[in-house]
Coordinates of C-alpha atoms in Angstrom, one line a residue:
Chain A
M1 CA 46.1 14.4 -45.7
I2 CA 42.4 14.4 -46.1
T3 CA 40.5 16.4 -43.5
P4 CA 36.7 16.3 -43.7
S5 CA 35.2 19.6 -44.9
P6 CA 32.8 21.3 -42.5
R7 CA 30.0 19.8 -44.5
D8 CA 31.3 16.3 -44.2
R9 CA 31.8 16.8 -40.5
F10 CA 28.2 17.9 -40.2
A11 CA 27.2 14.8 -42.1
L12 CA 29.3 12.7 -39.8
A13 CA 27.8 14.2 -36.8
R14 CA 24.4 13.6 -38.2
Y15 CA 25.3 10.0 -38.8
V16 CA 26.6 9.6 -35.2
V17 CA 23.4 11.1 -33.8
C18 CA 21.2 8.8 -35.9
A19 CA 23.2 5.8 -35.0
L20 CA 23.0 6.7 -31.3
L21 CA 19.2 7.2 -31.6
L22 CA 18.8 3.9 -33.4
A23 CA 20.9 2.2 -30.8
T24 CA 19.1 3.7 -27.8
A25 CA 15.5 3.8 -29.1
P26 CA 14.6 0.1 -28.7
A27 CA 16.3 -0.1 -25.3
K28 CA 14.3 2.9 -24.2
A29 CA 11.0 1.4 -25.4
E30 CA 11.8 -1.7 -23.4
D31 CA 12.6 0.2 -20.2
K32 CA 9.7 2.6 -20.3
I33 CA 6.7 1.1 -18.5
D34 CA 3.4 1.4 -20.2
P35 CA 0.6 1.3 -17.6
E36 CA -2.1 0.5 -20.2
T37 CA -0.2 -2.6 -21.4
E38 CA 0.3 -3.6 -17.8
R39 CA -3.3 -3.1 -16.9
K40 CA -4.5 -5.3 -19.7
A41 CA -2.1 -8.1 -18.7
F42 CA -3.1 -7.7 -15.1
Q43 CA -6.8 -8.0 -15.8
A44 CA -6.4 -10.8 -18.3
F45 CA -4.7 -12.8 -15.5
F46 CA -7.8 -12.5 -13.3
F47 CA -10.3 -13.1 -16.1
A48 CA -8.5 -16.3 -16.9
K49 CA -8.2 -17.3 -13.3
F50 CA -11.9 -16.8 -12.6
P51 CA -13.6 -17.4 -15.9
K52 CA -17.1 -17.6 -14.3
V53 CA -16.8 -14.3 -12.4
A54 CA -18.4 -11.4 -14.3
K55 CA -16.2 -8.3 -14.7
E56 CA -18.8 -6.3 -12.6
E57 CA -18.4 -8.6 -9.7
F58 CA -14.7 -8.3 -9.0
G59 CA -15.3 -5.4 -6.6
N60 CA -17.1 -7.7 -4.3
G61 CA -13.8 -9.3 -3.3
P62 CA -14.1 -12.6 -1.5
Y63 CA -17.8 -12.8 -2.3
A64 CA -17.1 -12.6 -6.0
V65 CA -14.9 -15.7 -5.9
N66 CA -16.3 -17.9 -3.2
E67 CA -19.8 -19.5 -3.4
S68 CA -20.4 -20.2 0.3
M69 CA -19.2 -16.8 1.4
R70 CA -21.6 -15.3 -1.1
K71 CA -24.6 -16.9 0.6
Q72 CA -23.5 -15.6 3.9
W73 CA -23.1 -12.2 2.3
K74 CA -26.6 -12.2 0.8
E75 CA -28.0 -12.7 4.3
M76 CA -25.8 -10.0 5.8
M77 CA -27.0 -7.6 3.1
E78 CA -30.6 -7.8 4.3
F79 CA -29.5 -5.3 7.0
P80 CA -26.3 -3.9 5.6
P81 CA -24.1 -3.0 8.6
Y82 CA -22.9 0.2 6.8
E83 CA -26.3 1.7 6.9
F84 CA -25.5 3.7 10.0
A85 CA -22.4 5.1 8.3
L86 CA -24.5 6.2 5.3
D87 CA -26.9 8.0 7.6
E88 CA -24.1 9.7 9.5
G89 CA -22.3 10.5 6.3
H90 CA -25.4 12.1 4.6
A91 CA -26.1 14.3 7.6
E92 CA -22.4 15.4 7.7
W93 CA -22.3 15.9 3.9
D94 CA -25.4 18.2 3.9
K95 CA -24.2 20.2 6.9
P96 CA -22.5 23.5 6.0
F97 CA -19.1 24.4 7.4
A98 CA -18.8 27.3 9.8
N99 CA -18.0 29.5 6.7
G100 CA -21.2 28.5 5.0
R101 CA -19.5 26.4 2.3
R102 CA -20.1 22.7 1.9
Y103 CA -18.3 19.5 1.0
A104 CA -20.1 19.6 -2.3
D105 CA -18.4 22.9 -3.2
C106 CA -15.0 21.2 -3.2
F107 CA -15.7 18.5 -5.8
D108 CA -16.5 18.1 -9.5
N109 CA -20.2 17.6 -10.1
K110 CA -20.8 18.6 -6.4
G111 CA -19.2 15.3 -5.4
Q112 CA -21.9 13.1 -7.0
G113 CA -20.6 10.1 -8.9
V114 CA -16.9 11.0 -8.9
R115 CA -15.4 8.4 -6.5
Q116 CA -14.2 6.3 -9.5
T117 CA -11.8 9.1 -10.4
Y118 CA -9.8 8.8 -7.2
P119 CA -7.0 8.7 -6.4
R120 CA -5.9 11.6 -8.6
F121 CA -2.6 13.0 -9.6
I122 CA -2.5 16.7 -8.7
A123 CA -0.2 18.7 -10.9
A124 CA 0.1 21.6 -8.4
T125 CA 1.7 19.3 -5.7
G126 CA 3.1 16.7 -8.1
Q127 CA 1.6 14.1 -5.8
V128 CA -1.3 11.7 -5.7
E129 CA -4.4 12.6 -3.7
T130 CA -6.8 10.0 -2.4
L131 CA -10.5 10.4 -1.9
E132 CA -9.9 10.8 1.9
G133 CA -7.1 13.2 1.2
A134 CA -9.4 15.3 -0.9
I135 CA -12.1 15.3 1.8
N136 CA -9.6 16.4 4.4
R137 CA -8.2 19.1 2.1
C138 CA -11.7 20.4 1.6
R139 CA -12.2 20.6 5.4
V140 CA -8.9 22.3 6.0
E141 CA -9.4 24.8 3.2
N142 CA -12.7 25.7 4.8
G143 CA -11.2 26.2 8.2
E144 CA -12.2 22.8 9.7
K145 CA -9.9 20.3 11.4
P146 CA -8.9 17.2 9.3
L147 CA -10.6 13.9 10.2
D148 CA -8.9 10.6 11.1
P149 CA -8.5 9.1 7.6
M150 CA -8.9 5.5 8.8
T151 CA -12.5 5.3 10.2
G152 CA -15.4 7.1 11.8
L153 CA -16.8 10.2 10.1
M154 CA -14.2 10.0 7.3
A155 CA -15.4 6.5 6.4
S156 CA -19.0 7.7 6.5
L157 CA -18.3 10.5 4.1
A158 CA -16.4 8.2 1.8
A159 CA -19.4 5.8 2.0
V160 CA -21.7 8.6 0.7
M161 CA -19.3 9.4 -2.2
S162 CA -19.1 5.7 -3.1
E163 CA -22.8 5.2 -2.9
S164 CA -23.4 7.9 -5.5
S165 CA -20.8 6.3 -7.8
Q166 CA -22.0 2.8 -7.7
G167 CA -21.8 1.1 -11.1
K168 CA -19.4 3.7 -12.5
P169 CA -16.2 2.0 -13.7
F170 CA -12.9 3.0 -12.2
A171 CA -11.5 5.7 -14.5
I172 CA -8.1 6.6 -13.0
V173 CA -6.1 9.0 -15.1
I174 CA -2.3 9.1 -15.4
P175 CA -1.7 12.5 -17.0
D176 CA 1.1 13.0 -19.4
D177 CA 3.5 14.1 -16.7
P178 CA 6.6 12.2 -15.7
R179 CA 5.8 12.7 -12.0
A180 CA 2.5 10.9 -12.5
L181 CA 4.1 8.0 -14.2
A182 CA 6.7 7.9 -11.4
A183 CA 4.0 7.8 -8.8
Y184 CA 2.3 4.9 -10.7
E185 CA 5.6 3.1 -10.8
R186 CA 6.3 3.6 -7.1
G187 CA 2.9 2.2 -6.4
E188 CA 3.7 -0.8 -8.5
E189 CA 7.0 -1.2 -6.7
F190 CA 5.2 -1.3 -3.4
F191 CA 2.7 -3.8 -4.6
Y192 CA 5.3 -6.3 -5.8
S193 CA 8.0 -5.7 -3.0
R194 CA 8.4 -8.2 -0.3
K195 CA 8.1 -6.5 3.0
G196 CA 7.8 -7.2 6.7
Q197 CA 9.4 -10.0 8.7
L198 CA 7.3 -12.5 6.7
G199 CA 8.9 -11.2 3.6
V200 CA 5.7 -11.2 1.5
S201 CA 4.3 -8.7 -1.0
C202 CA 0.8 -7.6 -1.6
A203 CA 1.0 -9.7 -4.8
S204 CA 2.1 -12.8 -2.8
C205 CA -1.4 -12.8 -1.2
H206 CA -3.7 -11.1 -3.7
M207 CA -2.5 -12.4 -7.1
S208 CA -2.1 -16.2 -7.5
P209 CA -3.6 -17.2 -4.2
A210 CA -6.7 -15.0 -4.6
G211 CA -9.8 -17.0 -3.8
E212 CA -7.9 -19.3 -1.4
R213 CA -8.5 -19.5 2.3
M214 CA -6.1 -17.8 4.7
R215 CA -7.1 -18.5 8.3
G216 CA -10.7 -17.5 8.4
D217 CA -10.6 -15.3 5.3
I218 CA -10.9 -15.8 1.5
L219 CA -8.2 -13.7 -0.2
A220 CA -9.7 -11.0 -2.4
P221 CA -8.3 -10.8 -5.9
A222 CA -6.2 -7.7 -6.5
L223 CA -8.4 -6.8 -9.4
G224 CA -11.2 -4.5 -8.1
I225 CA -9.7 -4.6 -4.6
M226 CA -10.5 -0.9 -4.0
A227 CA -14.0 -0.9 -5.5
A228 CA -15.9 -1.7 -2.3
M229 CA -14.1 0.8 -0.1
P230 CA -15.0 1.9 2.5
I231 CA -16.0 -1.3 4.2
Y232 CA -17.6 -2.5 7.4
R233 CA -15.7 -5.4 8.7
S234 CA -17.2 -7.6 11.4
D235 CA -13.7 -8.3 12.8
W236 CA -13.1 -4.6 13.1
G237 CA -16.6 -4.0 14.4
S238 CA -16.6 -0.7 12.5
M239 CA -16.1 1.0 9.2
G240 CA -12.7 1.3 7.6
T241 CA -11.3 3.3 4.7
S242 CA -8.9 2.1 2.0
I243 CA -6.0 3.2 4.1
R244 CA -7.2 1.3 7.2
R245 CA -7.2 -1.8 5.0
L246 CA -3.8 -1.2 3.6
S247 CA -2.3 -0.6 7.0
T248 CA -3.9 -3.8 8.3
C249 CA -2.3 -5.8 5.5
S250 CA 1.1 -4.2 6.2
F251 CA 0.7 -5.1 9.8
M252 CA -0.2 -8.7 8.9
T253 CA 3.2 -9.1 7.1
R254 CA 4.8 -7.7 10.3
A255 CA 5.8 -4.6 8.4
Q256 CA 5.5 -1.4 10.5
P257 CA 2.6 0.4 8.8
L258 CA 3.5 3.8 7.4
K259 CA 1.7 7.0 8.3
A260 CA -1.8 7.0 7.0
D261 CA -1.1 9.8 4.5
D262 CA 2.3 8.6 3.5
E263 CA 3.0 9.2 -0.2
D264 CA 3.9 5.5 -0.6
Y265 CA 0.4 4.4 0.4
R266 CA -1.1 7.0 -1.9
D267 CA 1.0 5.8 -4.8
L268 CA 0.1 2.2 -4.0
E269 CA -3.6 3.0 -4.1
Y270 CA -3.1 4.9 -7.4
F271 CA -1.5 1.9 -9.0
L272 CA -4.1 -0.6 -7.6
S273 CA -7.0 1.6 -8.7
Y274 CA -5.5 2.1 -12.2
M275 CA -5.2 -1.6 -12.5
S276 CA -8.9 -1.8 -11.8
N277 CA -9.9 0.7 -14.5
G278 CA -13.1 -0.6 -16.0
I279 CA -14.3 -2.4 -12.9
P280 CA -17.3 -0.7 -11.4
I281 CA -17.6 0.9 -7.9
V282 CA -19.6 -1.3 -5.5
G283 CA -18.9 0.5 -2.3
P284 CA -19.6 0.9 0.5
G285 CA -19.0 -2.8 1.2
T286 CA -19.4 -5.3 4.0
R287 CA -16.9 -8.0 4.9
P288 CA -16.8 -10.8 7.5
Chain B
M1 CA 40.8 -35.4 37.5
I2 CA 42.6 -32.1 37.4
R3 CA 42.0 -32.0 33.7
S4 CA 38.3 -32.3 34.0
I5 CA 38.2 -29.7 36.8
L6 CA 40.1 -27.3 34.6
L7 CA 37.7 -28.1 31.7
A8 CA 34.7 -27.4 33.8
A9 CA 36.2 -24.2 35.0
G10 CA 37.0 -23.2 31.5
L11 CA 33.5 -23.9 30.3
A12 CA 32.1 -21.9 33.2
L13 CA 34.3 -19.0 32.3
L14 CA 33.3 -19.2 28.7
S15 CA 29.6 -19.0 29.5
L16 CA 30.0 -16.3 32.0
P17 CA 29.9 -13.2 29.8
A18 CA 26.6 -14.3 28.3
V19 CA 24.9 -14.4 31.7
A20 CA 25.9 -11.2 33.2
A21 CA 25.5 -8.1 31.2
T22 CA 26.3 -4.8 32.8
Q23 CA 24.1 -1.8 32.7
A24 CA 26.6 -0.1 30.3
E25 CA 26.5 -3.1 28.0
A26 CA 22.7 -3.1 27.9
E27 CA 22.5 0.6 27.3
A28 CA 25.1 0.3 24.5
A29 CA 23.2 -2.6 22.9
L30 CA 19.9 -0.6 23.0
A31 CA 21.6 2.5 21.5
A32 CA 23.0 0.4 18.7
A33 CA 19.6 -1.2 18.0
Q34 CA 17.9 2.2 18.1
T35 CA 20.3 3.6 15.5
A36 CA 19.7 0.7 13.2
E37 CA 16.0 0.9 13.6
A38 CA 16.1 4.6 12.8
D39 CA 17.7 3.7 9.5
A40 CA 15.0 1.1 8.9
L41 CA 12.2 3.6 9.6
A42 CA 13.8 6.2 7.4
A43 CA 13.9 3.6 4.6
K44 CA 10.2 2.8 5.4
A45 CA 11.4 -0.7 5.9
A46 CA 10.8 -1.3 9.6
W47 CA 9.3 -4.4 11.0
T48 CA 6.8 -4.6 13.9
T49 CA 8.8 -7.3 15.6
T50 CA 11.9 -4.9 15.8
E51 CA 9.7 -2.3 17.4
A52 CA 8.4 -4.9 19.9
D53 CA 11.9 -6.0 20.8
L54 CA 12.9 -2.4 21.3
T55 CA 10.0 -1.8 23.7
K56 CA 10.9 -5.0 25.6
A57 CA 14.5 -3.8 25.9
Q58 CA 13.5 -0.4 27.1
K59 CA 11.2 -1.9 29.8
A60 CA 13.8 -4.3 30.9
L61 CA 16.4 -1.5 31.1
A62 CA 14.0 0.6 33.2
A63 CA 13.5 -2.4 35.5
G64 CA 17.2 -2.9 35.9
Q65 CA 17.2 -6.3 34.1
W66 CA 20.4 -5.8 32.2
D67 CA 20.5 -9.3 30.8
Q68 CA 17.0 -9.2 29.4
A69 CA 17.5 -5.7 28.1
K70 CA 20.7 -6.6 26.3
A71 CA 19.2 -9.8 24.8
A72 CA 16.1 -8.0 23.5
A73 CA 18.3 -5.1 22.1
D74 CA 20.6 -7.5 20.3
E75 CA 17.6 -9.2 18.8
A76 CA 16.2 -5.8 17.7
L77 CA 19.5 -5.0 16.1
T78 CA 19.5 -8.2 14.1
L79 CA 16.0 -7.6 12.9
A80 CA 16.5 -3.9 12.1
K81 CA 19.6 -4.8 10.0
R82 CA 17.7 -7.6 8.2
S83 CA 14.8 -5.3 7.4
V84 CA 17.1 -2.7 5.8
E85 CA 18.8 -5.5 3.8
Q86 CA 15.4 -6.7 2.6
A87 CA 14.5 -3.2 1.4
N88 CA 17.8 -2.8 -0.4
E89 CA 17.5 -6.2 -2.0
Q90 CA 13.9 -5.5 -3.1
K91 CA 14.9 -2.2 -4.7
T92 CA 15.7 -4.1 -7.9
S93 CA 14.3 -7.6 -7.4
W94 CA 10.7 -6.4 -7.2
R95 CA 10.7 -6.1 -11.0
N96 CA 11.1 -9.8 -11.4
A97 CA 7.9 -10.4 -9.6
V98 CA 5.8 -8.0 -11.8
F99 CA 3.1 -9.9 -13.6
R100 CA 3.3 -9.2 -17.3

């Protein structure tokens, strides 16, 4: 009888481990999502679809991809309907909290020119935080009540932060943390999942049909779709933040909108903003 | 003659249960629909139309309109189940839609 010596057995074990590694490595590489590769493909799709639209323009949504809408827009921009929101936002931004601290104390660079880095993955919570979430956290940490994240004063503050970030390209970071990658992937899942009684996904309306007319609207391309937030919409008659827009789109598909601060919406915004890395902020925006 | 009378009577009998729902039936239908919708909400898969049918059923029940209440509740149950099925199906099939 030949029994392998301990040495041989060790060699055998090594061989088995190597074989296993070789067998599983390529499969793993295939399964693992790579956001950067996905972002390049995503952007290439839109650059090919709209060869005449400059990269810097994508944040202007319908106006970037439709000539007649663009004329209308130029007229509207003579008296931008978000001006009142900027006025209100600046007054609020400069006003100290009861404890003497200010919004500026809660943000990098005193909150100037940082909008393009939101949403962010926060290691301490293991979750994604949106710009509006950061504003509300700032308030709560300073003893103030949180604001309605959809509209009103929150939209005005977001407008101020966007204004100081105009021209800065989206620079969303996915840190080397499996929870951050998982958040990105959940956002991606949301974007591509068919939902609501109509059984359509965000992608169903904002990928291939971008630029086409849906009822009175021209569908915005998914690329840069967060860059103009917050927006004044004539059909709302008021300002709305990103989350107001996402809930409205959920509602359109006859899906019951989630809570405004639901983690799924935050992850969705994380994914969408990451896909727009390199597209400059143009907000606040105005829409028909 | 007799045959056709019997036939008519039979048809009438067959269609009877659909017309007259009792309060208990309407309440049971609503409870079943609410349970299904709770599942849909928990899965973040609920539809606005299900919620609308549930509201309709509750209002009809409060007004003592058992038939309308049961009909709306049954519709809500169907929608709630379909919404959960959709979410389950999408858990894997969304990947096929990813643009690469």
